[in-house]
Coordinates of C-alpha atoms and ligand atoms in Angstrom, one line a residue:
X1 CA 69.5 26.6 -46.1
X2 CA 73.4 27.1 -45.2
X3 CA 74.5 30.0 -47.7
X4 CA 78.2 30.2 -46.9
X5 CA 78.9 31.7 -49.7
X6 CA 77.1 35.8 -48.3
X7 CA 78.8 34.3 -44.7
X8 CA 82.0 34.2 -46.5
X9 CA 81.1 37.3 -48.6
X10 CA 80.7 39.5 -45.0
X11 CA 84.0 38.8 -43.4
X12 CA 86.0 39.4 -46.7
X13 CA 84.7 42.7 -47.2
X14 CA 85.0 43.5 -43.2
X15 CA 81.9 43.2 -42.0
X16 CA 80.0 41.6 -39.3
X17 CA 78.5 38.3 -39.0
X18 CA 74.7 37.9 -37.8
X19 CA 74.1 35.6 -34.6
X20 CA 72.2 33.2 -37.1
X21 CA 75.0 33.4 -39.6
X22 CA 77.9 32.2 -36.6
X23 CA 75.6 29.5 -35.5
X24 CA 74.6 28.5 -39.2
X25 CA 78.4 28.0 -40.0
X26 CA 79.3 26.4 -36.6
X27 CA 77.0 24.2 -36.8
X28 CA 77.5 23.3 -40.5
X29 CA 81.1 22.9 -39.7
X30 CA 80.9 20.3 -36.4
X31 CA 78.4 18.6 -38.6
X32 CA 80.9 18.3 -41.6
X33 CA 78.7 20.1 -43.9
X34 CA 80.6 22.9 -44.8
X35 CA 84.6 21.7 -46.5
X36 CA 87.6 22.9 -44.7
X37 CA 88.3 25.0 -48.0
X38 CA 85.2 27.3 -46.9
X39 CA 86.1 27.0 -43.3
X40 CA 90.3 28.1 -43.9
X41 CA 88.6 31.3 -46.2
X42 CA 86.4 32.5 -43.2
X43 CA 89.1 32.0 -41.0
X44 CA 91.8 33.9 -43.5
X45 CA 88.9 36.9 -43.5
X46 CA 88.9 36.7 -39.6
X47 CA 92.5 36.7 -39.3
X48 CA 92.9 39.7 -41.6
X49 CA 89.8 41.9 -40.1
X50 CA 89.3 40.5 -36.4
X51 CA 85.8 40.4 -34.9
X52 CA 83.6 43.3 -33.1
X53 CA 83.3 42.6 -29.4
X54 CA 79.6 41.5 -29.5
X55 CA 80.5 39.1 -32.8
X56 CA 83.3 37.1 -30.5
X57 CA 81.2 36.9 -27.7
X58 CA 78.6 35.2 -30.1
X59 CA 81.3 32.9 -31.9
X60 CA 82.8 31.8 -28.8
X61 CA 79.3 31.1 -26.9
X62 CA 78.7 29.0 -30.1
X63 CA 82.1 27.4 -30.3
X64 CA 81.3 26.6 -26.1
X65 CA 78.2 24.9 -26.6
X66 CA 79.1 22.3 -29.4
X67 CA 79.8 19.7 -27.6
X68 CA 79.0 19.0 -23.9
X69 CA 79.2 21.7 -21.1
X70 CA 80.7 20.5 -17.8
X71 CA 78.3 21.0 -14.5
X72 CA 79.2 20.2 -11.2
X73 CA 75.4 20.5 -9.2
X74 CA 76.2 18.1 -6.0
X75 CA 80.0 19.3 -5.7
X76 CA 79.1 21.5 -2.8
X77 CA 82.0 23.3 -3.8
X78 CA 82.0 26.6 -6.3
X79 CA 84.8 25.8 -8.9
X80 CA 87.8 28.0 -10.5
X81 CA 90.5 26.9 -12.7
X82 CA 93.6 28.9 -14.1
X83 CA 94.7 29.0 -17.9
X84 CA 98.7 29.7 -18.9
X85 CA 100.0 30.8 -22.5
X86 CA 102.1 28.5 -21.4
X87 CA 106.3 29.1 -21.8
X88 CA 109.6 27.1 -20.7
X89 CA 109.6 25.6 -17.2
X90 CA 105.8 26.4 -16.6
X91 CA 105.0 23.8 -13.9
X92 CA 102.6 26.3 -11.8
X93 CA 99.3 24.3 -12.4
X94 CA 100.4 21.1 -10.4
X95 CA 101.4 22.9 -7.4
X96 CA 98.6 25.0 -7.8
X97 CA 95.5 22.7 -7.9
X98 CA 96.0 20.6 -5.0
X99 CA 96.8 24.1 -2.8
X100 CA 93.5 25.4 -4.5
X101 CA 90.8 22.6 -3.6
X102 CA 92.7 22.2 -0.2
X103 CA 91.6 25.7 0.8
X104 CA 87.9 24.5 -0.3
X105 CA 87.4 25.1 -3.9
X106 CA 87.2 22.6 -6.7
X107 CA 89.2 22.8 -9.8
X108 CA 88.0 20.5 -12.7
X109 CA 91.2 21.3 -15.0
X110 CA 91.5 20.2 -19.1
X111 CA 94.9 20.5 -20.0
X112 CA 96.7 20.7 -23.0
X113 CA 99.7 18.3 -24.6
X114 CA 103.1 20.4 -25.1
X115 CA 104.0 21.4 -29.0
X116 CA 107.0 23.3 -30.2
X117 CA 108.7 24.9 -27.5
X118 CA 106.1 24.7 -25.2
X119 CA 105.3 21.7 -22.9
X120 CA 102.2 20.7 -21.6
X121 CA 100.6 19.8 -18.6
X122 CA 99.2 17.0 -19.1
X123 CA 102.9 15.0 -20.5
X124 CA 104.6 16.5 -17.2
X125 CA 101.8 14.7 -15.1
X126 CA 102.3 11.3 -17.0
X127 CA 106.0 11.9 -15.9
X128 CA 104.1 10.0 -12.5
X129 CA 104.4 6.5 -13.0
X130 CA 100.7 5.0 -13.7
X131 CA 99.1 8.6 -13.9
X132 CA 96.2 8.6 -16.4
X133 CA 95.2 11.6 -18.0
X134 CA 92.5 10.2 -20.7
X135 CA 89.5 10.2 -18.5
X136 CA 85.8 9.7 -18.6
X137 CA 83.9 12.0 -17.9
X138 CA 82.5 9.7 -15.4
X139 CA 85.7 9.2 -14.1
X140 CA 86.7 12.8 -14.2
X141 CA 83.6 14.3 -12.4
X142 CA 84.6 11.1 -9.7
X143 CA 87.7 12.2 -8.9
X144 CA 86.9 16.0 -8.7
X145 CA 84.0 14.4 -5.9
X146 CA 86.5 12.7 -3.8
X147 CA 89.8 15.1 -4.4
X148 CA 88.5 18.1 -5.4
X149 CA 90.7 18.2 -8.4
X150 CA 90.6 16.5 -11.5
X151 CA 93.2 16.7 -14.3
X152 CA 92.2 15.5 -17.5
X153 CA 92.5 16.3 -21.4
X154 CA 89.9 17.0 -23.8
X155 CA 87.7 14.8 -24.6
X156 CA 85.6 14.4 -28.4
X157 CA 82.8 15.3 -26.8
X158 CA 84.0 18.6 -24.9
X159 CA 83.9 21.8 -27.8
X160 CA 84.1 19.8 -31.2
X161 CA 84.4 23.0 -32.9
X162 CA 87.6 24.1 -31.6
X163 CA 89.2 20.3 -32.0
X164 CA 88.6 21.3 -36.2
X165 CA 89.4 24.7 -36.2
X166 CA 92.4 24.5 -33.9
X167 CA 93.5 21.7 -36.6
X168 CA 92.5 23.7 -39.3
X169 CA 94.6 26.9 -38.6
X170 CA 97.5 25.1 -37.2
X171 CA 98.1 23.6 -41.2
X172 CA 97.0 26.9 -42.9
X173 CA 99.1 29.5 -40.6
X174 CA 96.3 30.6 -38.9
X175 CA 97.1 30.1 -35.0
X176 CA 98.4 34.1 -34.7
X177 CA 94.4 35.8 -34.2
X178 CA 93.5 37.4 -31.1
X179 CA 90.2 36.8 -31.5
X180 CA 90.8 32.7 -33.1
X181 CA 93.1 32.4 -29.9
X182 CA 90.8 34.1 -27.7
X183 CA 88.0 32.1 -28.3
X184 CA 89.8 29.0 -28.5
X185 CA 91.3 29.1 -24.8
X186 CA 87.9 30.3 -23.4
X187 CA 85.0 27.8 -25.3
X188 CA 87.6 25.2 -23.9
X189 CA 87.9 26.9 -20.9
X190 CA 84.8 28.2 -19.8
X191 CA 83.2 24.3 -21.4
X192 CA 84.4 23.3 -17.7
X193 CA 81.5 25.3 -16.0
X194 CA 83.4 27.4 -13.8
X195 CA 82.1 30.1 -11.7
X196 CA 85.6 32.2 -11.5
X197 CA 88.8 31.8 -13.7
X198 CA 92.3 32.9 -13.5
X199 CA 94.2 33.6 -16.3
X200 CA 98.1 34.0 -17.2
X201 CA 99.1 35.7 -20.3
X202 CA 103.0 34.8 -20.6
X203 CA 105.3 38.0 -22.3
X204 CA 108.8 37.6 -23.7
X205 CA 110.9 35.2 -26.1
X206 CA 109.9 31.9 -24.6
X207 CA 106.1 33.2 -24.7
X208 CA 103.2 32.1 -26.6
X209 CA 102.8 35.8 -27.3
X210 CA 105.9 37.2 -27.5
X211 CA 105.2 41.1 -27.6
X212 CA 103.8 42.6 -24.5
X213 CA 101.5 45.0 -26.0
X214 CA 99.8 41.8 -27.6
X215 CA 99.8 39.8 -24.9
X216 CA 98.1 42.5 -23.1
X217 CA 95.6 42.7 -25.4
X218 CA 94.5 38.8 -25.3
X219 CA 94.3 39.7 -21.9
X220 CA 91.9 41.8 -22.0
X221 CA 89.6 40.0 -24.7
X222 CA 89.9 36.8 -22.8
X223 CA 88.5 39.2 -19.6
X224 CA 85.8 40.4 -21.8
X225 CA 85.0 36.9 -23.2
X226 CA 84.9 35.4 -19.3
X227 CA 82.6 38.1 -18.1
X228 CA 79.9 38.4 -21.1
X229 CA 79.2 35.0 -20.0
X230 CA 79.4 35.5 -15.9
X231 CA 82.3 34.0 -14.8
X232 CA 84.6 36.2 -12.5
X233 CA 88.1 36.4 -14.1
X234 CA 91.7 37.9 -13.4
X235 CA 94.5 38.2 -15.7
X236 CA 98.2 38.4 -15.0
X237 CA 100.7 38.8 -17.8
X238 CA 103.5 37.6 -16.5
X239 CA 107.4 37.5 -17.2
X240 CA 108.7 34.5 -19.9
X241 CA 111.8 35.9 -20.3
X242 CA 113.7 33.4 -18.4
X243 CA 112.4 29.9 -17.3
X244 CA 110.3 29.7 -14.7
X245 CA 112.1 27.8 -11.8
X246 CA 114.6 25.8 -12.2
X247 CA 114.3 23.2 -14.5
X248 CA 112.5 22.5 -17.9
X249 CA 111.3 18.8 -18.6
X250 CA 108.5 16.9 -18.0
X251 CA 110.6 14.6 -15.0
X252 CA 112.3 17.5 -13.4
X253 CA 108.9 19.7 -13.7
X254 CA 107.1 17.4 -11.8
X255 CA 110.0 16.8 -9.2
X256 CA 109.8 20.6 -8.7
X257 CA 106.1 20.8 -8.5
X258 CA 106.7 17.7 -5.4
X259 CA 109.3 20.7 -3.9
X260 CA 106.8 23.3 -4.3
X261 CA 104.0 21.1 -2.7
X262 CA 106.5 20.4 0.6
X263 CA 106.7 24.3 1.0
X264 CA 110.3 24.3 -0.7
X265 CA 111.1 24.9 -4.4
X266 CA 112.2 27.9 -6.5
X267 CA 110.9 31.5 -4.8
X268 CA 109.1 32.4 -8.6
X269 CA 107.2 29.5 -8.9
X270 CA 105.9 29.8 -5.1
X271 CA 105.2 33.4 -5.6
X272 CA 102.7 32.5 -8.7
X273 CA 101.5 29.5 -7.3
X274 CA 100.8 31.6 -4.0
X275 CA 99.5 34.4 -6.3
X276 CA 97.5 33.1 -8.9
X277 CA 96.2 30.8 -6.2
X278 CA 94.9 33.7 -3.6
X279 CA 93.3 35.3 -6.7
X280 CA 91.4 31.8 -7.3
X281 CA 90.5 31.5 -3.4
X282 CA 89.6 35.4 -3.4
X283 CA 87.0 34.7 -7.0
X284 CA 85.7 31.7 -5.7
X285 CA 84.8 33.7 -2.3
X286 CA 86.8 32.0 0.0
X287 CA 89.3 34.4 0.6
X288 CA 87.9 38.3 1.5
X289 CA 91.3 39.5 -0.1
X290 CA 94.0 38.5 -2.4
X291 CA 96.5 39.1 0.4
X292 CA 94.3 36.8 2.6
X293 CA 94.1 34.1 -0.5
X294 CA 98.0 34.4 -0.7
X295 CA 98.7 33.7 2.5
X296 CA 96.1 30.4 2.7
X297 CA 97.9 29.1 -0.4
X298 CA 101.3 29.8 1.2
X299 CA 99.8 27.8 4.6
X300 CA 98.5 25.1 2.5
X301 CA 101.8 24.4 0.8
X302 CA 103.9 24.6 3.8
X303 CA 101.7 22.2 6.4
X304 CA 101.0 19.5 4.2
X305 CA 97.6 20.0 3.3
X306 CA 98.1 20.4 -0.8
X307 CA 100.4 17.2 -0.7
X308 CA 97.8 15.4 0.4
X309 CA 95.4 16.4 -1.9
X310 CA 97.9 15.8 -4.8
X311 CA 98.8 12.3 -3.2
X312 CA 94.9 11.7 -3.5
X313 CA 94.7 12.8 -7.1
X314 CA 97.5 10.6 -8.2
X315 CA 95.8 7.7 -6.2
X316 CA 92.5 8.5 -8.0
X317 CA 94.0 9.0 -11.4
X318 CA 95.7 5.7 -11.2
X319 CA 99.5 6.8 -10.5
X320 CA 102.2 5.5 -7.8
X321 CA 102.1 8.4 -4.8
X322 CA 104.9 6.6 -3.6
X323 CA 107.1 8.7 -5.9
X324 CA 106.1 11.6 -3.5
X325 CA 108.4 10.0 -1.0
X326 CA 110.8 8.2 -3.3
X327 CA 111.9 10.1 -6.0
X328 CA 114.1 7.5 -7.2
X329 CA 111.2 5.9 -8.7
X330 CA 110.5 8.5 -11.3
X331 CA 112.3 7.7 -14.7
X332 CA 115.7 9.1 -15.0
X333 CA 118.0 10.5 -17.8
X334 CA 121.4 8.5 -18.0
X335 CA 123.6 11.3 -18.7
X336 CA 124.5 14.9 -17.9
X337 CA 126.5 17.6 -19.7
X338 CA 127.2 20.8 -18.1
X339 CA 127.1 24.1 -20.7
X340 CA 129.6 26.7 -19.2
X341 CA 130.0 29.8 -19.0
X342 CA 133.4 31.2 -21.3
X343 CA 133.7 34.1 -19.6
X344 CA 132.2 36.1 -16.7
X345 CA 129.6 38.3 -17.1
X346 CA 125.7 39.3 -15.7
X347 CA 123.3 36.3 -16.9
X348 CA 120.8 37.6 -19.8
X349 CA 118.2 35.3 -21.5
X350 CA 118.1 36.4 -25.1
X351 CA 116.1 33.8 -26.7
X352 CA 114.1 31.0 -24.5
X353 CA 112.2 29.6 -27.6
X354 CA 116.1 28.1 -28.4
X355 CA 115.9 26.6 -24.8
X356 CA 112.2 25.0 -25.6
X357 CA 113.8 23.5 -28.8
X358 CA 116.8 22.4 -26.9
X359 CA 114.3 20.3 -25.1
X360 CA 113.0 19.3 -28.2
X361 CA 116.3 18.3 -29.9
X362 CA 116.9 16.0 -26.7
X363 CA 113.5 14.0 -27.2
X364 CA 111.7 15.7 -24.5
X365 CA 109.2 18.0 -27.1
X366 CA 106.8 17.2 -29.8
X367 CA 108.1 18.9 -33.0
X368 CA 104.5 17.5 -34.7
X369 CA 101.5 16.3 -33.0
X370 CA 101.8 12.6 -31.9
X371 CA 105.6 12.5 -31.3
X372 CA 106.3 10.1 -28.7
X373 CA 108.2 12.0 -25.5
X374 CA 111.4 11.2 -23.7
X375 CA 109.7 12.4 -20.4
X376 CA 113.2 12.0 -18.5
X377 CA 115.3 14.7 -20.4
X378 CA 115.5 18.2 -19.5
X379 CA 117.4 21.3 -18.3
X380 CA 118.6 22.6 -14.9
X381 CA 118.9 26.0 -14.8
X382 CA 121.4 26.4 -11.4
X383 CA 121.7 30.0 -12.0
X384 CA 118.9 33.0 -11.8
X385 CA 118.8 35.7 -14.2
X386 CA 120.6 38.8 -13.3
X387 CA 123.2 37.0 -11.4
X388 CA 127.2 37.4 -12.2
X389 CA 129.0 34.2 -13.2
X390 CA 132.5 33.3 -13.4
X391 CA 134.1 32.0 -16.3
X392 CA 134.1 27.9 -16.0
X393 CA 130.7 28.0 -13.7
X394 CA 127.5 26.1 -15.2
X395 CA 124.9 27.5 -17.1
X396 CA 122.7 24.8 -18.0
X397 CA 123.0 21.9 -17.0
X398 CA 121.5 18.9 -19.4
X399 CA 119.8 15.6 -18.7
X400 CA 120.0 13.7 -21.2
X401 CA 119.7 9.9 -22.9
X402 CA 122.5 10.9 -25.8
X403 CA 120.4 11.9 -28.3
X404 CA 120.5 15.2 -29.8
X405 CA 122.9 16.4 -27.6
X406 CA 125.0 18.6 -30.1
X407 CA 121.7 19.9 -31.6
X408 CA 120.4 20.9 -28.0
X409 CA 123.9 22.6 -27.4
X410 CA 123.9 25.0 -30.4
X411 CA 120.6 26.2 -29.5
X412 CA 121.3 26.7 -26.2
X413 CA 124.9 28.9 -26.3
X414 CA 122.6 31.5 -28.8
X415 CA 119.6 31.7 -26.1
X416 CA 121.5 33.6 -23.2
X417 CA 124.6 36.2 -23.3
X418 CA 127.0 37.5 -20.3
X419 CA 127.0 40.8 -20.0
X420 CA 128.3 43.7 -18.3
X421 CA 125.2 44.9 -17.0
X422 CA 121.3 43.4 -16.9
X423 CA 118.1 44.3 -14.8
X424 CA 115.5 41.2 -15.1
X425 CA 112.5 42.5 -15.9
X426 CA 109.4 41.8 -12.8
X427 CA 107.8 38.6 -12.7
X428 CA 104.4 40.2 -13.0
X429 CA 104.3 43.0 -15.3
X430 CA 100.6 44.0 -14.8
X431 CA 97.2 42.7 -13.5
X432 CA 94.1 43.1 -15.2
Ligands
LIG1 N1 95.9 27.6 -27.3 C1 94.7 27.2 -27.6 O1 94.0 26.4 -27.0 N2 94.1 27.8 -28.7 C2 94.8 28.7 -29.5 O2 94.3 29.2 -30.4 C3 96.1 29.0 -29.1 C4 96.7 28.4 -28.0

């Protein structure tokens, strides 16, 4: 019989759980025989004293296999897939996909929805007119089959556990764990039945995990986590200190993930989709070198080959590819307001989580799950980091439907400075 009471008893004084015990609770907990109350104490204890390396490894396995586990037999493919933290302007997985499986791997991909300041893939790629994210798992396993790619959201069936206790410690203030977060991102994750994953642990204001040290340290659990259970992983943690690219919103994303997939597009957002990509290609034993992986990506972007891929998906997921060609048929803000500089100076970002709830303030974030998105606002971001402007030139530029728009400009004149001097920090700090 379920004793949660000695389970609860264990993590409160510090100690660590039994195999049985992590199943017994898991289990009682999908099932709905254990109360949230018991679940949110268990959780508090976890928070406070983490988990030993061996106890995660049995609590995410668990957390993996309560629901279905994707497997792909017939693909004839081996499959990868790439996970972000996530951060402002983080468009690298649509690009990234397509150039993947066009170089010969297959990349079955469940996304997330955007919350706070973050977006999410899976509202940029409804930006596409028709585009159809809920899929079957039917449907899902059809398009990865005729595409290899397949973009899709989680489904009831896929990790259960996670679906409660992700609810559960985003109402109780319990989200900030290494080891909750860790095994949360890879039971979702690794549920896709990959044979090599690439991960990218975001540092800086508009991050996820806003300290580095930290965000080196998920890192290296999620590593850990990936290889216990024999998939071959990479991390980078990578620079969210500025926006990635040049614009932030789920319209503009996806029209510069169409510039990145025509071999043009912002240099930062090539360079990870080039590099994270050659490290997918280079797991996945495609590529004999990351260099090698890089520069297939890179070819794959420039002759045409990912476009086609990603003109497939959208065929296969229901969308118009036609807005490929025609970008006038993607939805469009009405207005635009340009932000200025006041007086010259070197472009620093000082907070980017004000940019993310600029976003927000225009419509185009979810302050609380189930907001409906204005997916045609967002930001252009005409200058880089590190460059001198003048007084009078633009800053930000924003698209916008008129809502919000004082809101969005407060946050955004306290997220950057001019100064006198700045050196932008790399875009990869370290690989692990
Ligand atoms: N994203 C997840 O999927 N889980 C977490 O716990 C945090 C971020």
């Amino acid at each position: 019989m379920l004793d949660i009471r000695s389970i609860l008893a264990v993590k409160r004084d510090g100690g660590r759980l039994s195999d049985a015990q992590i199943r017994e609770f898991l289990a009682g907990y999908v099932a709905g025989d254990v109360p949230d109350y018991f679940a949110s104490a268990l959780l508090m204890a976890i928070f406070v004293h983490g988990m030993a390396e061996d106890e995660l490894v049995t609590w995410t396995q668990t957390m993996l296999n309560s629901g279905r586990v994707m497997r792909f037999p017939s693909l004839g493919r081996r499959t990868v897939d790439k996970h972000s933290t996530g951060g402002i302007g983080d468009k690298v997985s649509i690009p990234l996909a397509p150039a993947v499986a066009a170089c010969g791997l297959a990349v079955p991909m469940i996304s997330g929805r955007g919350l706070g300041h973050t977006g999410g893939t899976l509202d940029k790629l409804e930006a596409i007119p028709g585009f159809r994210t809920q899929l079957s798992a039917e449907e899902f396993e059809r398009c990865l089959e005729r595409t290899g790619v397949a973009l899709g959201g989680q489904t009831p069936d896929l990790v259960p556990a996670d679906r409660k206790l992700y609810a559960l410690r985003d109402v109780t203030g319990l989200i900030e764990s290494i080891p909750l977060i860790a095994s949360s991102i890879m039971s979702k994750k690794l549920a896709e039945g990959l044979d090599a994953l690439v991960l990218d642990v975001k540092f800086g204001s508009g991050a996820f995990m806003v300290a580095e040290e930290r965000g080196a340290t998920l890192a290296r659990t999620m590593l850990k986590l990936a290889h216990s259970m024999g998939v071959k992983a990479t991390a980078f943690h990578t620079n969210m200190e500025r926006p990635l690219g040049r614009t932030a919103g789920h319209t503009l994303e996806i029209e510069e993930s169409f510039d990145c997939l025509e071999g043009r597009g912002p240099a930062d957002l090539r360079e990870l989709v080039c590099l994270q990509g050659g490290e997918m290609l280079r797991l996945g034993g495609v590529a004999a070198t990351l260099d090698e992986g890089r520069a297939r990506i890179a070819r794959a972007l420039d002759n045409g080959s990912a476009r086609e891929v990603f003109w497939n998906v959208i065929v296969e997921q229901g969308g118009d590819p036609s807005c490929l060609d025609e970008r006038g048929r993607l939805a469009k803000a009405t207005q635009r307001t340009e932000l200025r500089a006041e007086r010259g100076g070197v472009l620093a970002w000082r907070d980017l989580r004000a940019v993310g709830h600029a976003i927000c303030a225009l419509g185009g974030g979810r302050v609380k799950l189930g907001d409906q998105l204005d997916l045609a606002v967002g930001l252009v971001f005409p200058r880089s980091e590190g460059d001198h402007l003048a007084a009078g030139d633009v800053v930000v530029e924003l698209r916008h439907n008129g809502r919000g728009l004082d809101e969005a400009l407060k946050l955004l004149r306290r997220s950057f400075e001019l100064v006198d001097a700045h050196t932008p920090r790399p875009l990869v700090l370290a690989t692990y």
